[in-house]
Coordinates of N, CA and C in Angstrom, one line a residue:
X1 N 87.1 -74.8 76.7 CA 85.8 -75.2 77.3 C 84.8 -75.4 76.1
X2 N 84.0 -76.4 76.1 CA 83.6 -76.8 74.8 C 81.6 -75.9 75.2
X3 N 81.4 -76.1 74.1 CA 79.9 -75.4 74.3 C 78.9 -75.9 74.7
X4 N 78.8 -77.3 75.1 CA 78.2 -78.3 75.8 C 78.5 -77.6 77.3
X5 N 79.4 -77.8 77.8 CA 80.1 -77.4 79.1 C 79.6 -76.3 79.6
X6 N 80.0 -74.8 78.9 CA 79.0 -73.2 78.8 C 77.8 -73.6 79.0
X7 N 76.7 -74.4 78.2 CA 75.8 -74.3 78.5 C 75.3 -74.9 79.6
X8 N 75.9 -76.1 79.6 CA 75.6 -76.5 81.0 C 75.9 -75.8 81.9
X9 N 77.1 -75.1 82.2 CA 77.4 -74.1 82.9 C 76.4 -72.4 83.2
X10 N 75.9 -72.5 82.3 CA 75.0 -71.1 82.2 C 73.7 -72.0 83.0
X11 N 72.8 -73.2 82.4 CA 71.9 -73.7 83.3 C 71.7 -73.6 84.5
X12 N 73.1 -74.5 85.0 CA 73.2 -74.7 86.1 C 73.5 -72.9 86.9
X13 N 73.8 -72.2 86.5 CA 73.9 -70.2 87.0 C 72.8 -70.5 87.2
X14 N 72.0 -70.3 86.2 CA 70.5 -69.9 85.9 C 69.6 -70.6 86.9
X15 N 69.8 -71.7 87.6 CA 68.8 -72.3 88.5 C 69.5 -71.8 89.8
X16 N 70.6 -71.9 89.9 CA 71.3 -71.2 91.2 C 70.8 -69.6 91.4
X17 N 71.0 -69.2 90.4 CA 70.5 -67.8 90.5 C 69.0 -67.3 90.9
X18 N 67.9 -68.1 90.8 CA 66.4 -68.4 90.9 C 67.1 -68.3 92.3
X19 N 67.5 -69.6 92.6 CA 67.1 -70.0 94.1 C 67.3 -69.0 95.2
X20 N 68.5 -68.0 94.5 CA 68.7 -67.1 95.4 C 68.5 -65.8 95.4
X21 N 67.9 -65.5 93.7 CA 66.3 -64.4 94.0 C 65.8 -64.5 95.3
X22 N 65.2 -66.3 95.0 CA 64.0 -65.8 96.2 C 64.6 -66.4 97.2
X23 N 65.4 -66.5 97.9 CA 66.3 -66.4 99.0 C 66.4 -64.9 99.8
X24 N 67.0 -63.9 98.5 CA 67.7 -62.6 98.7 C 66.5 -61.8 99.0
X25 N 65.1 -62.1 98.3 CA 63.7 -61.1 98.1 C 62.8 -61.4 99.4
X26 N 63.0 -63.1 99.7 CA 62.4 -63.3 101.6 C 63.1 -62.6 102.1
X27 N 64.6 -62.6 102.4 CA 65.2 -61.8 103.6 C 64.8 -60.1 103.3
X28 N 64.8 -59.4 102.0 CA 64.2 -58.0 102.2 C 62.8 -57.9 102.3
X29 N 61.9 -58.8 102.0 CA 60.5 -58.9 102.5 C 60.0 -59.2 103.8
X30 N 61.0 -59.4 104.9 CA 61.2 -59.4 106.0 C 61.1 -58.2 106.6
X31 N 62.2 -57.4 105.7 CA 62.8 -56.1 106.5 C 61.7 -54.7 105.6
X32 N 61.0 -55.2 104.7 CA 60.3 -53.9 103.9 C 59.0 -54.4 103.3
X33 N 58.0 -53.1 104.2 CA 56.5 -53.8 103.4 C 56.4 -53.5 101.7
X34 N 57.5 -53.1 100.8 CA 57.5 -52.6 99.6 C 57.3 -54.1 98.9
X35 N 58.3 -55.1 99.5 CA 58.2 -56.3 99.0 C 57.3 -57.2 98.8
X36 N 56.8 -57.5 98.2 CA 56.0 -58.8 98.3 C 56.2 -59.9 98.9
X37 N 55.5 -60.8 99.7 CA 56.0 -62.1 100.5 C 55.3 -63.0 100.0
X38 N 54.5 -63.2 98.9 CA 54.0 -63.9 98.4 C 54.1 -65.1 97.2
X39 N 53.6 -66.3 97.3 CA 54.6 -67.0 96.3 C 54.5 -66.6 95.2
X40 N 53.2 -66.1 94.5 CA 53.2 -66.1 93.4 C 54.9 -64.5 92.7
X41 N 54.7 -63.7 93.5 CA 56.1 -63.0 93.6 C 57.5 -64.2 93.3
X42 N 57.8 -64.7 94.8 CA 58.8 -65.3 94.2 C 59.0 -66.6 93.4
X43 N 58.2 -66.8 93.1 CA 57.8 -68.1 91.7 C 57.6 -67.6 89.9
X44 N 57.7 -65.9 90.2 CA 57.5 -65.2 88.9 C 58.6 -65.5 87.9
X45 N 59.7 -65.4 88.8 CA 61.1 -65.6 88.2 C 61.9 -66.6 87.0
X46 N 62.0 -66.4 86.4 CA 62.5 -67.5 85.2 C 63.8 -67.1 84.6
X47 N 64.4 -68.4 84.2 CA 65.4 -68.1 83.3 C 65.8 -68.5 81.9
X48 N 66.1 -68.0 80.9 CA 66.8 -68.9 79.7 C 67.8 -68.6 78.9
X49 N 68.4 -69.8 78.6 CA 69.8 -69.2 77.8 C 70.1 -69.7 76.6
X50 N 70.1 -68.9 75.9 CA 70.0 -68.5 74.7 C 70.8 -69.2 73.2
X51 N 70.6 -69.3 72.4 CA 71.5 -70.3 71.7 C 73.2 -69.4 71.5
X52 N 73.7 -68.3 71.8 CA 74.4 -67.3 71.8 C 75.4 -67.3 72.9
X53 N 74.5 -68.4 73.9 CA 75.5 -68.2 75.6 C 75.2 -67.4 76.4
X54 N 73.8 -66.7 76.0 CA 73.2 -65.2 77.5 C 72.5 -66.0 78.0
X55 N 72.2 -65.7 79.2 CA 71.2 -66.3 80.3 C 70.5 -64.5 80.6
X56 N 69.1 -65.0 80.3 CA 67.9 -63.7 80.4 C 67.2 -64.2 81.5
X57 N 66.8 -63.7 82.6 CA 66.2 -63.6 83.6 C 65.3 -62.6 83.5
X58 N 63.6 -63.0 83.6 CA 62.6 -62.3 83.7 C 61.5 -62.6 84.6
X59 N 60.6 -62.0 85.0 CA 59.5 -61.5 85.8 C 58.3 -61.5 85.2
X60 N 56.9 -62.4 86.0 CA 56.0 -62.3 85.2 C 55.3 -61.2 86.4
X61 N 55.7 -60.9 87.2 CA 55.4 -60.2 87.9 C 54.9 -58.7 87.7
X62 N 54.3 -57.9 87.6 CA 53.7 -56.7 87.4 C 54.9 -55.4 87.7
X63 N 55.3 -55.5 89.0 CA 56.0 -54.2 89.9 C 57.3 -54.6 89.7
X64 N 57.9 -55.5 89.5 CA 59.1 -55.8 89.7 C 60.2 -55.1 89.1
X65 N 59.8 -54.7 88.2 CA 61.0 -53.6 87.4 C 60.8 -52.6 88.6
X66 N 59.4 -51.8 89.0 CA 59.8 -50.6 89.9 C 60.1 -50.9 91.6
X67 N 60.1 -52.3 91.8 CA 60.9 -52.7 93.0 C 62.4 -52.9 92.6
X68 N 63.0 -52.9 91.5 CA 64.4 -52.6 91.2 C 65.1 -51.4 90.9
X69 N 64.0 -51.2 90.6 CA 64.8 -49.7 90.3 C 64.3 -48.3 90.9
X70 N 63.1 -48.5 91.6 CA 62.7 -48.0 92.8 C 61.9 -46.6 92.3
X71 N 61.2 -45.7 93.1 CA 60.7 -44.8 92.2 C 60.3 -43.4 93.9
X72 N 60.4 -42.4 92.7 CA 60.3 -41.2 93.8 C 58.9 -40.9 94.5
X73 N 58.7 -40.2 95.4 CA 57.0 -40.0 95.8 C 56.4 -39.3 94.8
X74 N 55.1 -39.5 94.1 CA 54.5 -38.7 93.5 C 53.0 -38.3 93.7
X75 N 52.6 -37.6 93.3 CA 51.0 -37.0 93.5 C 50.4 -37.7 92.4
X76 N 49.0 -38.5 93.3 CA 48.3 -39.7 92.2 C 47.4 -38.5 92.1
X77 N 47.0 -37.7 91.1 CA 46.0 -37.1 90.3 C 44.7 -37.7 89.9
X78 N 44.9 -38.9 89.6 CA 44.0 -39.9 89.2 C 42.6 -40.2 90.3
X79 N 43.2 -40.5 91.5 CA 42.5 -40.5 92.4 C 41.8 -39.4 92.9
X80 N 41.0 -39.0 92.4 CA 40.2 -37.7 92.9 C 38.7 -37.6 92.7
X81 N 38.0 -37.1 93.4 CA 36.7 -36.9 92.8 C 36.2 -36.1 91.7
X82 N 37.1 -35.2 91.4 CA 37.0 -34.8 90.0 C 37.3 -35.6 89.3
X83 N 37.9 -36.3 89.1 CA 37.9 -37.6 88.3 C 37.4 -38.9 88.3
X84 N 36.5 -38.3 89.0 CA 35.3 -39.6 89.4 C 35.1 -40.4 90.5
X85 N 36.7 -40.6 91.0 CA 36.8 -41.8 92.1 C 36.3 -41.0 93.4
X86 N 34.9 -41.7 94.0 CA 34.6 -41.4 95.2 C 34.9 -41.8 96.2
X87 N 35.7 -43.5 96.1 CA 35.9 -44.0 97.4 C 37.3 -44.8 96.9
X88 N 38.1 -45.4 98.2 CA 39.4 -45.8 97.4 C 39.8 -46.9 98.4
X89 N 39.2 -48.0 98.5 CA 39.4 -49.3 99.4 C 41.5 -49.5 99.9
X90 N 41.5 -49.9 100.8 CA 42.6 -49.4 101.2 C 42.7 -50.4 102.3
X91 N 43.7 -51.4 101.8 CA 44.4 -52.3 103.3 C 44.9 -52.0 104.0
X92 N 45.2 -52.3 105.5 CA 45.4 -51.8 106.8 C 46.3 -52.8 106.9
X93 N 47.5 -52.7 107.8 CA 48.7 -53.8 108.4 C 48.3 -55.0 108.6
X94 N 47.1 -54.6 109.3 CA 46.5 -55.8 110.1 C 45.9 -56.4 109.1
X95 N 45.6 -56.1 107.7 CA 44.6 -56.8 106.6 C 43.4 -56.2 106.3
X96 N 42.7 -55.6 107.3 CA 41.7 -55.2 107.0 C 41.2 -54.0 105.2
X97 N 40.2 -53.9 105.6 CA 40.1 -52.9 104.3 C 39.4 -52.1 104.8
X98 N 39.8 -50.9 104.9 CA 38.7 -49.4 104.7 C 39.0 -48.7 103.2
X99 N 37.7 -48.0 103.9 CA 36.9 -47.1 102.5 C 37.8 -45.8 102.9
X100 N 38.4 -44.6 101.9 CA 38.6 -43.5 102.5 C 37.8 -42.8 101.6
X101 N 37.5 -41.6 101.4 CA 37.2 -40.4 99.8 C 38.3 -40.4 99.8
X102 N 38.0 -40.3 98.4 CA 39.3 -39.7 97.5 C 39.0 -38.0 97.7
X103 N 40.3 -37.1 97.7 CA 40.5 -35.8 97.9 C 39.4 -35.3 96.8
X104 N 39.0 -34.0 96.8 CA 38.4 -33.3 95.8 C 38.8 -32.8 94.6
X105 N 40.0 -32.5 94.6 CA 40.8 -32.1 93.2 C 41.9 -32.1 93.1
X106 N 43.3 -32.3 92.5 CA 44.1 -33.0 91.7 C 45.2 -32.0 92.8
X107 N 45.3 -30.3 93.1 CA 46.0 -29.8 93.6 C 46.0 -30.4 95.2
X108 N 45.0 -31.4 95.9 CA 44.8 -31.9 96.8 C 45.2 -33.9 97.0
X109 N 45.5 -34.0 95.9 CA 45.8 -35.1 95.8 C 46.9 -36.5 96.4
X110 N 46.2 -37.3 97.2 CA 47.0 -38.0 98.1 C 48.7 -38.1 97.2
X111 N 49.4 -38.3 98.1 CA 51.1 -38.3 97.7 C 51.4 -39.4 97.7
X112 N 51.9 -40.3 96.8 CA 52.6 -41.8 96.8 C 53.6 -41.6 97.6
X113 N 54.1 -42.4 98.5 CA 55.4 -42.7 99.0 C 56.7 -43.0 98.2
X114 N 56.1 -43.6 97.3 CA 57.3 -43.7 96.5 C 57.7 -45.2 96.6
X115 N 58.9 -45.9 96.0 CA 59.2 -47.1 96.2 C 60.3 -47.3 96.4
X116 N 61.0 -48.3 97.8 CA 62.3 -47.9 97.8 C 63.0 -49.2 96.7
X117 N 64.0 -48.7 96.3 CA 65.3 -49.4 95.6 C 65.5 -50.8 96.2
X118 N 65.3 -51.6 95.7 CA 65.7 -53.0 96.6 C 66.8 -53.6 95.6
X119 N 68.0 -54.2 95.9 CA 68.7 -54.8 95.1 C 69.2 -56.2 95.7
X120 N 68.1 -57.0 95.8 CA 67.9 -58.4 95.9 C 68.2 -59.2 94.7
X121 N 67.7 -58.7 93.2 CA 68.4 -59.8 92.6 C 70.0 -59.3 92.2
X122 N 70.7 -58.3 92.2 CA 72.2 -58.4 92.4 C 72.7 -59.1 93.1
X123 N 72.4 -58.8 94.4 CA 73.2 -59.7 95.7 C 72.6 -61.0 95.4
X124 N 71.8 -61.3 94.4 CA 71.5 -63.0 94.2 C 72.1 -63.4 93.0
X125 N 72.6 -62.7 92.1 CA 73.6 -63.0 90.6 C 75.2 -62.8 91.8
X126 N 75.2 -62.1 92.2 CA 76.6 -62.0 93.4 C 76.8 -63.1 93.5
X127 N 75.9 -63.9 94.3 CA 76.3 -65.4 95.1 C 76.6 -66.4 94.0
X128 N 75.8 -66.3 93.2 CA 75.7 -67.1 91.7 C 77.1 -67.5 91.0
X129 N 77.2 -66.2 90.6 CA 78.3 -66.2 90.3 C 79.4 -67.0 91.1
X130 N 79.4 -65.9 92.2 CA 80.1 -66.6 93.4 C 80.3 -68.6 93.3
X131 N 79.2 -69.0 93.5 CA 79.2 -70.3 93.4 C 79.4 -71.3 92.4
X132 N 79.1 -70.8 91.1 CA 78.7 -71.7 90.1 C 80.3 -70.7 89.0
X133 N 80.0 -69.6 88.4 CA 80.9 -68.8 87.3 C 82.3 -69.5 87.5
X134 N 82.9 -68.9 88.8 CA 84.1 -68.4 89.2 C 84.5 -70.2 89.2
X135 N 84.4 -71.0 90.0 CA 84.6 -72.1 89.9 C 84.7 -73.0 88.7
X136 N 83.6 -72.5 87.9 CA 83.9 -72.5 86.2 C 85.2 -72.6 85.3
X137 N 85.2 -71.0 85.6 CA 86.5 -70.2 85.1 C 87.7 -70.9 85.7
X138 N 87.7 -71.3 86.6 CA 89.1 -71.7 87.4 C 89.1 -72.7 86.8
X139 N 88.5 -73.7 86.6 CA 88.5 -74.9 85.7 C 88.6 -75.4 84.3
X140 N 88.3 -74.3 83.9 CA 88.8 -73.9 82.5 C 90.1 -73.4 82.3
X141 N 90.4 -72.8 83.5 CA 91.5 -71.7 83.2 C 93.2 -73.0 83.5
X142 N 92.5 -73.8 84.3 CA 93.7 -74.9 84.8 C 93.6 -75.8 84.1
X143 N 92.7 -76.1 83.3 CA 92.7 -77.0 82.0 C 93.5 -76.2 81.2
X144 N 93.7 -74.8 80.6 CA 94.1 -74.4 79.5 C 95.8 -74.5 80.0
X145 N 95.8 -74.2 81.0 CA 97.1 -74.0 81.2 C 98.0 -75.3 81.3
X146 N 97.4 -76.5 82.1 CA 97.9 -77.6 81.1 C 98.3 -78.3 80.3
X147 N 97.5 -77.8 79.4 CA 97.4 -78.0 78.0 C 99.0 -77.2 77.2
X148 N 99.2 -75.8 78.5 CA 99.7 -75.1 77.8 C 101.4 -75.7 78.0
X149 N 101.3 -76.2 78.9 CA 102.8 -76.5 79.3 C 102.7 -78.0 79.6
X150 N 101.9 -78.7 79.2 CA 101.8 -80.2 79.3 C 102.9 -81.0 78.4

């Protein structure tokens, strides 16, 4: 397989792979308010491949590394009125915003939930592959073997 071919082959991954990011990230933004549903989320996504043959997929997105790899509940300390914050605006299901106080001191301090683990872009390099690699490989692999006994 010639290196024209690879790369076109890694492109063409690389845009398939996008599309089913945000394919894979709507269907769990469906099922979890952790997700973001918003475009600027699934439009963050980019890919490039490299003079070397890697295809790097990144995020201009803020959270996205700890929506992958997900994170435990912790106590925000930060938010406290010892630490100055007296009020802590706070969206509601419905959209709205209320005001709450922040607790009084750091041993009272509200508990993060935590973030759960989403593995949306696996199951979207999964299909990728699935679609674009593997059919690749087969095609290389029945060319060589031609070659081999032609």
């Amino acid at each position: 397989m010639s290196d024209r071919v690879s790369v076109a082959a890694l492109d063409r991954f690389g845009r398939t792979l996008l599309r089913y990011i945000r394919e894979e990230a709507t269907k769990d933004a469906a099922r979890s308010p952790d997700l973001p549903r918003a475009s600027e989320f699934l439009d963050s996504f980019r890919y490039r491949v490299d003079a070397i043959g890697g295809l790097t997929v990144t995020s201009t997105w803020a959270w996205t590394s700890a929506l992958v790899t997900g994170s435990e509940p912790y106590r925000m300390t930060w938010l406290t009125r010892a630490r100055g914050v007296g009020t802590v605006p706070l969206r509601t299901k419905d959209g709205d915003i209320v005001f709450r106080a922040a607790p009084l001191t750091a041993d009272r301090a509200w508990i993060h939930p935590g973030i759960a683990r989403h593995n949306f872009i696996q199951r979207a390099y999964d299909r990728a592959v699935q679609d674009v690699l593997l059919p690749e490989i087969r095609a290389a692999a029945a060319e060589i073997l031609r070659g081999s006994f032609g």
